[in-house]
């Protein structure tokens, strides 16, 4: 392989040969020394920048102790030297189309080969977040838009997997959303919408972009339904009140993107002025259309989070008027019941309708709403106790609803104690919280809480909330909180994870852990 490297004249093939040396060193560590030495030599001058970047990326993966001590300035200089060289495009130019596929093509980096080289290096550096942040700051400060675009995507991978202090990095990503180049602007906005509260340092640039054109508020496709624009979605998810006026414009328009209602929750009380518009849109929905469920549920979710009781008539209209055969009607009715419950006692006109649901598939949601509306434990306890043995998902919901009843749910304690000993982790987690809220006795709670926390990382936000409510009584489990806060990797991070929600959920977990320790 080393002989082939000396003979190979194609600059696009030589980095692949360096990758082969790195792979050999990782697979055969006992015989890796010659390959490592060759990689060290290839990572130094006078070799061309692309080959040197490839060699450094491989060294980071197989012999990190052989990396240069000035890694960050070296790589930054190589990136810029490589960018100054003439480069053949990775892909042939295709006609630009205003479709989802066209949008995805534009999101691809202009320099995919450079992206691959840098992704290899970043992946190998792993939890060396300080070095990676410094590298990304260099990329995002480059004069070349292709380098900055690669930096945006590398930053997304870092933020998705590792915890850290990212204010400066996010601010640099924010600067890219006001660039003239659409590819870079779209990439930056796409990444920022996955960051939720972490996107706050970029909020000024996002707000400026949202203010200059409707295309940044609603994304219209040549084919397919419109979507909420990434800049506006990112601004709303960051909790910035400047998103309210833009969302009002969207809600007042002819077509409301389906996901709009879900983004309102991140704005808290600042979103209250949107409630009348959300109510109006809900009242306009047809009762029997194929997409009624898809359009109504986000609006119901938003109105519930805002506790907007004036929308109760519109909610009851949907509850009574949608046909039995409506797609996903059971989940639709649950969404209506949940929204009614969040409206509290001001929604008392819904009491008869909710009572009618106590014997059906939506019994838990109806019982929870009834408790919120009138606070009568005797009216809902029989239903919730029955649902504790009605299947895993309904039992979880029933346990959490019983917890909200507090001491009034004491007759359900035996069944909840049995659930806390269940072999099913989510049942244990839900039962633990309910047991504390009802009886205030840590003895049956702590074993179920600890075993659930250790067995399934997805239960941790729920359990951290329970520990917050427990205050000093949760102290025997506070080692779990301290370990979580000291762990650099996000609790849901996986090598094959590409979703965005894990960042928001992980930040929520960290806040809950801190709140639980503060409460003690």
Coordinates of C-alpha atoms in Angstrom, one line a residue, residues 120-511:
X120 CA -13.3 11.3 9.9
X121 CA -11.2 13.5 12.0
X122 CA -14.0 14.8 14.2
X123 CA -15.4 11.3 14.7
X124 CA -11.9 10.1 15.8
X125 CA -11.5 13.0 18.2
X126 CA -14.7 12.0 20.0
X127 CA -15.0 13.7 23.4
X128 CA -12.1 16.1 22.8
X129 CA -14.8 18.8 22.5
X130 CA -12.5 21.7 23.2
X131 CA -10.3 20.7 20.2
X132 CA -13.4 20.1 18.0
X133 CA -14.9 23.4 18.9
X134 CA -11.7 25.2 18.1
X135 CA -11.5 23.4 14.7
X136 CA -15.1 24.3 13.9
X137 CA -14.6 28.0 14.8
X138 CA -11.7 27.9 12.3
X139 CA -13.9 26.3 9.6
X140 CA -16.8 28.7 10.3
X141 CA -14.5 31.7 10.0
X142 CA -13.1 30.6 6.6
X143 CA -13.5 32.8 3.5
X144 CA -14.7 29.8 1.6
X145 CA -18.4 29.0 1.8
X146 CA -17.8 25.3 1.2
X147 CA -15.5 25.2 4.3
X148 CA -18.2 27.0 6.3
X149 CA -20.9 24.6 5.0
X150 CA -18.8 21.6 6.1
X151 CA -18.3 23.3 9.5
X152 CA -22.0 23.7 10.0
X153 CA -22.6 20.0 9.4
X154 CA -19.6 18.9 11.5
X155 CA -21.0 21.1 14.3
X156 CA -24.3 19.4 14.1
X157 CA -22.7 16.0 14.8
X158 CA -20.8 17.4 17.7
X159 CA -23.8 19.1 19.3
X160 CA -26.0 16.0 18.8
X161 CA -23.6 13.6 20.6
X162 CA -21.6 15.6 23.2
X163 CA -22.5 18.1 25.9
X164 CA -20.5 21.3 26.3
X165 CA -20.4 25.1 26.2
X166 CA -21.4 26.0 22.7
X167 CA -22.4 29.6 22.8
X168 CA -19.6 30.9 20.6
X169 CA -20.0 28.0 18.1
X170 CA -23.8 28.5 17.8
X171 CA -23.3 32.2 17.3
X172 CA -21.0 31.5 14.4
X173 CA -23.6 29.1 12.9
X174 CA -26.1 31.9 13.3
X175 CA -23.9 34.2 11.2
X176 CA -24.3 31.8 8.3
X177 CA -28.1 32.2 8.1
X178 CA -27.7 35.8 6.9
X179 CA -25.2 34.8 4.1
X180 CA -26.1 35.4 0.5
X181 CA -25.5 31.8 -0.5
X182 CA -28.6 29.7 -0.2
X183 CA -26.9 26.4 0.3
X184 CA -25.0 27.7 3.4
X185 CA -28.0 29.6 4.7
X186 CA -30.3 26.6 4.5
X187 CA -27.7 24.3 6.1
X188 CA -27.3 26.7 9.1
X189 CA -31.0 27.1 9.6
X190 CA -31.6 23.3 9.3
X191 CA -29.0 22.7 12.1
X192 CA -30.3 25.5 14.3
X193 CA -33.8 24.1 14.3
X194 CA -32.5 20.9 16.0
X195 CA -30.9 22.8 18.9
X196 CA -34.0 24.2 20.7
X197 CA -32.8 26.4 23.6
X198 CA -29.1 26.0 22.6
X199 CA -29.9 28.1 19.5
X200 CA -30.4 31.2 21.6
X201 CA -27.0 32.8 20.7
X202 CA -28.1 32.7 17.0
X203 CA -31.6 34.3 17.7
X204 CA -30.7 37.8 16.5
X205 CA -29.7 36.5 13.1
X206 CA -32.7 34.1 12.9
X207 CA -35.1 37.0 13.8
X208 CA -33.5 39.1 11.1
X209 CA -33.9 36.4 8.5
X210 CA -37.5 35.7 9.5
X211 CA -38.3 39.4 9.2
X212 CA -37.0 39.9 5.6
X213 CA -39.2 37.4 3.7
X214 CA -42.2 35.1 4.0
X215 CA -40.2 32.3 2.4
X216 CA -38.4 32.0 5.8
X217 CA -41.7 31.7 7.6
X218 CA -43.3 29.2 5.4
X219 CA -41.6 26.8 3.0
X220 CA -43.7 26.4 -0.2
X221 CA -42.9 23.3 -2.3
X222 CA -43.6 22.8 -5.9
X223 CA -45.2 19.5 -5.0
X224 CA -46.6 18.7 -1.5
X225 CA -47.9 20.6 1.4
X226 CA -46.2 23.7 2.8
X227 CA -44.0 23.4 5.9
X228 CA -42.9 25.8 8.6
X229 CA -39.7 27.5 7.6
X230 CA -36.6 26.3 9.4
X231 CA -35.5 29.8 10.5
X232 CA -38.9 30.5 12.1
X233 CA -39.0 27.0 13.6
X234 CA -35.5 27.5 15.1
X235 CA -36.5 30.9 16.5
X236 CA -39.6 29.5 18.2
X237 CA -37.8 26.5 19.6
X238 CA -35.2 28.8 21.1
X239 CA -38.1 30.4 23.1
X240 CA -37.6 33.8 21.5
X241 CA -40.7 35.9 21.7
X242 CA -39.9 37.5 18.4
X243 CA -41.3 34.3 16.8
X244 CA -44.8 35.2 18.0
X245 CA -45.5 37.9 15.4
X246 CA -44.3 35.6 12.6
X247 CA -46.3 32.7 13.8
X248 CA -49.4 34.9 14.0
X249 CA -48.8 35.8 10.3
X250 CA -48.6 32.1 9.5
X251 CA -51.8 31.2 11.5
X252 CA -53.6 34.1 9.8
X253 CA -52.6 32.8 6.3
X254 CA -54.6 30.7 3.9
X255 CA -52.7 27.5 4.7
X256 CA -51.3 26.6 8.1
X257 CA -48.4 24.1 8.1
X258 CA -49.4 21.1 10.3
X259 CA -46.4 21.3 12.7
X260 CA -47.1 25.0 13.6
X261 CA -49.1 24.1 16.8
X262 CA -46.3 22.0 18.2
X263 CA -43.8 24.8 18.1
X264 CA -45.9 27.2 20.2
X265 CA -45.1 25.2 23.4
X266 CA -41.5 26.5 23.4
X267 CA -42.6 30.1 23.7
X268 CA -44.4 29.7 27.0
X269 CA -46.7 32.5 28.1
X270 CA -45.3 34.8 25.4
X271 CA -47.4 32.7 23.0
X272 CA -50.7 33.7 24.6
X273 CA -51.6 36.2 21.8
X274 CA -51.7 33.3 19.4
X275 CA -54.5 31.6 21.2
X276 CA -57.4 33.3 19.4
X277 CA -55.9 32.5 16.0
X278 CA -55.3 28.8 17.0
X279 CA -58.9 28.7 18.1
X280 CA -60.1 30.2 14.8
X281 CA -58.1 27.7 12.8
X282 CA -59.5 24.8 14.9
X283 CA -63.1 26.0 14.4
X284 CA -62.6 26.0 10.6
X285 CA -61.6 22.4 10.3
X286 CA -64.0 20.0 8.4
X287 CA -65.3 17.2 10.6
X288 CA -64.9 14.3 8.1
X289 CA -61.9 15.1 5.9
X290 CA -59.0 12.6 5.5
X291 CA -56.5 15.1 7.1
X292 CA -58.7 16.3 10.0
X293 CA -56.6 14.4 12.5
X294 CA -53.3 15.7 11.1
X295 CA -54.5 19.3 11.1
X296 CA -56.4 19.3 14.4
X297 CA -54.0 17.6 16.8
X298 CA -51.2 20.2 16.7
X299 CA -53.8 22.9 17.2
X300 CA -55.3 21.1 20.2
X301 CA -51.8 20.6 21.6
X302 CA -51.1 24.3 21.4
X303 CA -54.4 25.4 22.8
X304 CA -54.0 22.9 25.7
X305 CA -50.5 24.2 26.5
X306 CA -51.9 27.7 26.6
X307 CA -54.9 26.6 28.7
X308 CA -57.2 28.5 26.4
X309 CA -60.7 27.7 27.8
X310 CA -62.5 29.9 25.2
X311 CA -61.7 27.2 22.7
X312 CA -63.7 24.6 24.5
X313 CA -66.7 24.9 22.2
X314 CA -64.5 24.2 19.2
X315 CA -63.0 21.2 21.0
X316 CA -66.4 19.8 21.8
X317 CA -67.5 20.4 18.2
X318 CA -64.8 18.1 17.1
X319 CA -65.4 15.5 19.8
X320 CA -69.1 15.3 19.0
X321 CA -69.0 15.8 15.2
X322 CA -66.2 13.7 13.9
X323 CA -67.5 10.3 12.5
X324 CA -66.6 7.0 14.2
X325 CA -64.6 5.9 11.1
X326 CA -62.2 8.9 11.2
X327 CA -58.6 7.9 10.8
X328 CA -56.9 7.5 14.2
X329 CA -60.1 8.7 16.0
X330 CA -59.0 7.1 19.3
X331 CA -55.9 9.2 19.4
X332 CA -57.8 12.2 18.2
X333 CA -60.3 11.9 21.1
X334 CA -57.4 11.5 23.5
X335 CA -55.9 14.7 22.2
X336 CA -59.2 16.5 22.7
X337 CA -59.5 15.2 26.3
X338 CA -55.9 16.2 27.1
X339 CA -56.5 19.7 25.8
X340 CA -59.8 20.0 27.8
X341 CA -58.0 18.9 30.9
X342 CA -55.3 21.5 30.5
X343 CA -57.9 24.2 30.3
X344 CA -58.8 23.4 33.9
X345 CA -62.1 24.4 35.8
X346 CA -63.0 27.0 33.2
X347 CA -63.8 24.1 30.8
X348 CA -66.6 22.7 33.0
X349 CA -69.1 22.7 30.1
X350 CA -67.1 19.7 28.9
X351 CA -67.9 17.5 32.0
X352 CA -70.8 15.6 30.5
X353 CA -68.8 14.7 27.3
X354 CA -65.8 13.6 29.4
X355 CA -67.9 11.4 31.6
X356 CA -69.2 9.6 28.6
X357 CA -65.7 8.6 27.7
X358 CA -64.9 6.8 31.0
X359 CA -65.9 3.4 29.7
X360 CA -64.1 3.6 26.4
X361 CA -60.5 3.4 24.9
X362 CA -59.8 7.0 26.0
X363 CA -60.8 6.4 29.6
X364 CA -57.5 7.5 31.2
X365 CA -57.3 10.8 29.2
X366 CA -61.0 11.5 30.1
X367 CA -60.4 10.7 33.8
X368 CA -57.3 12.9 33.9
X369 CA -59.3 15.7 32.3
X370 CA -62.2 15.3 34.7
X371 CA -59.9 15.5 37.7
X372 CA -58.5 18.8 36.3
X373 CA -61.9 20.2 35.8
X374 CA -63.7 19.3 39.0
X375 CA -61.2 17.6 41.4
X376 CA -63.6 14.8 42.3
X377 CA -61.4 11.8 43.1
X378 CA -64.4 9.5 43.6
X379 CA -65.6 10.1 40.0
X380 CA -62.3 9.0 38.4
X381 CA -60.7 6.5 40.8
X382 CA -62.6 3.4 39.7
X383 CA -61.7 4.1 36.1
X384 CA -58.0 4.7 36.8
X385 CA -57.7 1.7 39.0
X386 CA -59.2 -0.5 36.3
X387 CA -56.8 0.9 33.7
X388 CA -53.8 -0.1 35.8
X389 CA -54.3 -3.7 34.7
X390 CA -55.4 -2.9 31.1
X391 CA -52.1 -3.2 29.3
X392 CA -48.7 -1.5 29.5
X393 CA -49.3 1.8 27.8
X394 CA -52.7 2.4 29.4
X395 CA -51.3 1.3 32.8
X396 CA -48.5 3.9 32.5
X397 CA -50.9 6.7 31.7
X398 CA -53.2 5.6 34.5
X399 CA -50.3 5.5 37.1
X400 CA -49.2 9.1 36.1
X401 CA -52.8 10.3 36.3
X402 CA -53.2 8.7 39.8
X403 CA -50.1 10.5 40.8
X404 CA -51.7 13.8 39.9
X405 CA -54.6 13.0 42.3
X406 CA -52.1 12.9 45.2
X407 CA -53.2 11.5 48.5
X408 CA -56.8 11.1 47.2
X409 CA -55.5 8.1 45.2
X410 CA -54.4 6.1 48.2
X411 CA -56.8 3.2 47.4
X412 CA -54.6 2.5 44.3
X413 CA -51.4 2.1 46.3
X414 CA -51.4 -1.8 46.5
X415 CA -51.6 -2.0 42.7
X416 CA -49.0 0.7 42.2
X417 CA -46.6 -1.1 44.6
X418 CA -47.0 -4.3 42.5
X419 CA -46.3 -2.3 39.4
X420 CA -43.1 -0.9 41.0
X421 CA -41.9 -4.5 41.1
X422 CA -42.8 -5.2 37.4
X423 CA -40.2 -6.6 35.0
X424 CA -41.2 -3.9 32.5
X425 CA -39.1 -0.8 33.0
X426 CA -41.6 1.8 32.0
X427 CA -44.2 0.5 34.4
X428 CA -41.7 0.7 37.2
X429 CA -40.7 4.2 36.3
X430 CA -44.3 5.4 36.1
X431 CA -45.3 3.6 39.3
X432 CA -42.3 5.1 41.2
X433 CA -43.5 8.7 40.5
X434 CA -47.1 7.9 41.4
X435 CA -46.2 6.2 44.7
X436 CA -44.2 9.2 45.8
X437 CA -46.9 11.7 44.8
X438 CA -49.6 9.7 46.6
X439 CA -48.0 8.4 49.7
X440 CA -44.7 10.4 50.1
X441 CA -42.9 7.2 51.2
X442 CA -39.4 6.9 49.6
X443 CA -39.0 3.2 50.6
X444 CA -40.9 1.6 47.6
X445 CA -39.9 4.4 45.2
X446 CA -36.1 4.5 45.3
X447 CA -35.4 0.8 44.3
X448 CA -37.8 1.1 41.3
X449 CA -36.4 4.5 40.4
X450 CA -32.8 3.4 40.5
X451 CA -33.4 0.2 38.5
X452 CA -35.4 2.0 35.8
X453 CA -32.8 4.8 35.5
X454 CA -30.0 2.3 35.0
X455 CA -31.9 0.0 32.7
X456 CA -33.3 2.5 30.2
X457 CA -31.9 5.9 29.5
X458 CA -35.1 7.2 28.1
X459 CA -36.8 7.0 31.5
X460 CA -34.4 9.5 33.0
X461 CA -36.2 12.8 32.3
X462 CA -39.4 11.4 33.9
X463 CA -37.4 10.0 36.9
X464 CA -35.4 13.3 37.4
X465 CA -38.8 15.1 37.7
X466 CA -39.8 12.6 40.4
X467 CA -36.5 13.2 42.3
X468 CA -37.2 17.0 42.1
X469 CA -40.6 16.5 43.8
X470 CA -39.0 14.2 46.4
X471 CA -36.6 16.9 47.6
X472 CA -34.3 15.7 50.4
X473 CA -36.1 12.3 50.5
X474 CA -34.5 11.5 47.1
X475 CA -30.9 12.0 48.4
X476 CA -30.1 8.3 48.3
X477 CA -30.5 8.4 44.5
X478 CA -28.6 11.7 44.0
X479 CA -25.5 9.9 42.9
X480 CA -27.4 9.1 39.7
X481 CA -28.0 12.8 39.1
X482 CA -24.4 13.8 39.7
X483 CA -23.1 11.0 37.5
X484 CA -25.4 12.2 34.7
X485 CA -24.3 15.8 35.0
X486 CA -20.7 14.7 34.9
X487 CA -21.1 12.5 31.8
X488 CA -19.9 14.3 28.7
X489 CA -22.0 12.2 26.2
X490 CA -25.7 12.9 25.7
X491 CA -27.9 10.3 27.3
X492 CA -29.5 9.2 24.1
X493 CA -26.5 9.6 21.8
X494 CA -25.8 6.6 19.5
X495 CA -23.4 6.3 16.7
X496 CA -26.4 5.7 14.3
X497 CA -28.6 8.5 15.7
X498 CA -29.5 11.2 13.2
X499 CA -32.6 12.6 14.8
X500 CA -32.9 16.1 16.3
X501 CA -35.1 15.5 19.3
X502 CA -32.3 14.0 21.4
X503 CA -30.6 17.4 21.9
X504 CA -33.8 19.0 23.3
X505 CA -34.6 16.0 25.5
X506 CA -31.0 15.8 26.8
X507 CA -31.0 19.5 27.7
X508 CA -34.3 19.0 29.5
X509 CA -32.8 16.1 31.4
X510 CA -29.8 18.2 32.5
X511 CA -32.1 21.0 33.7

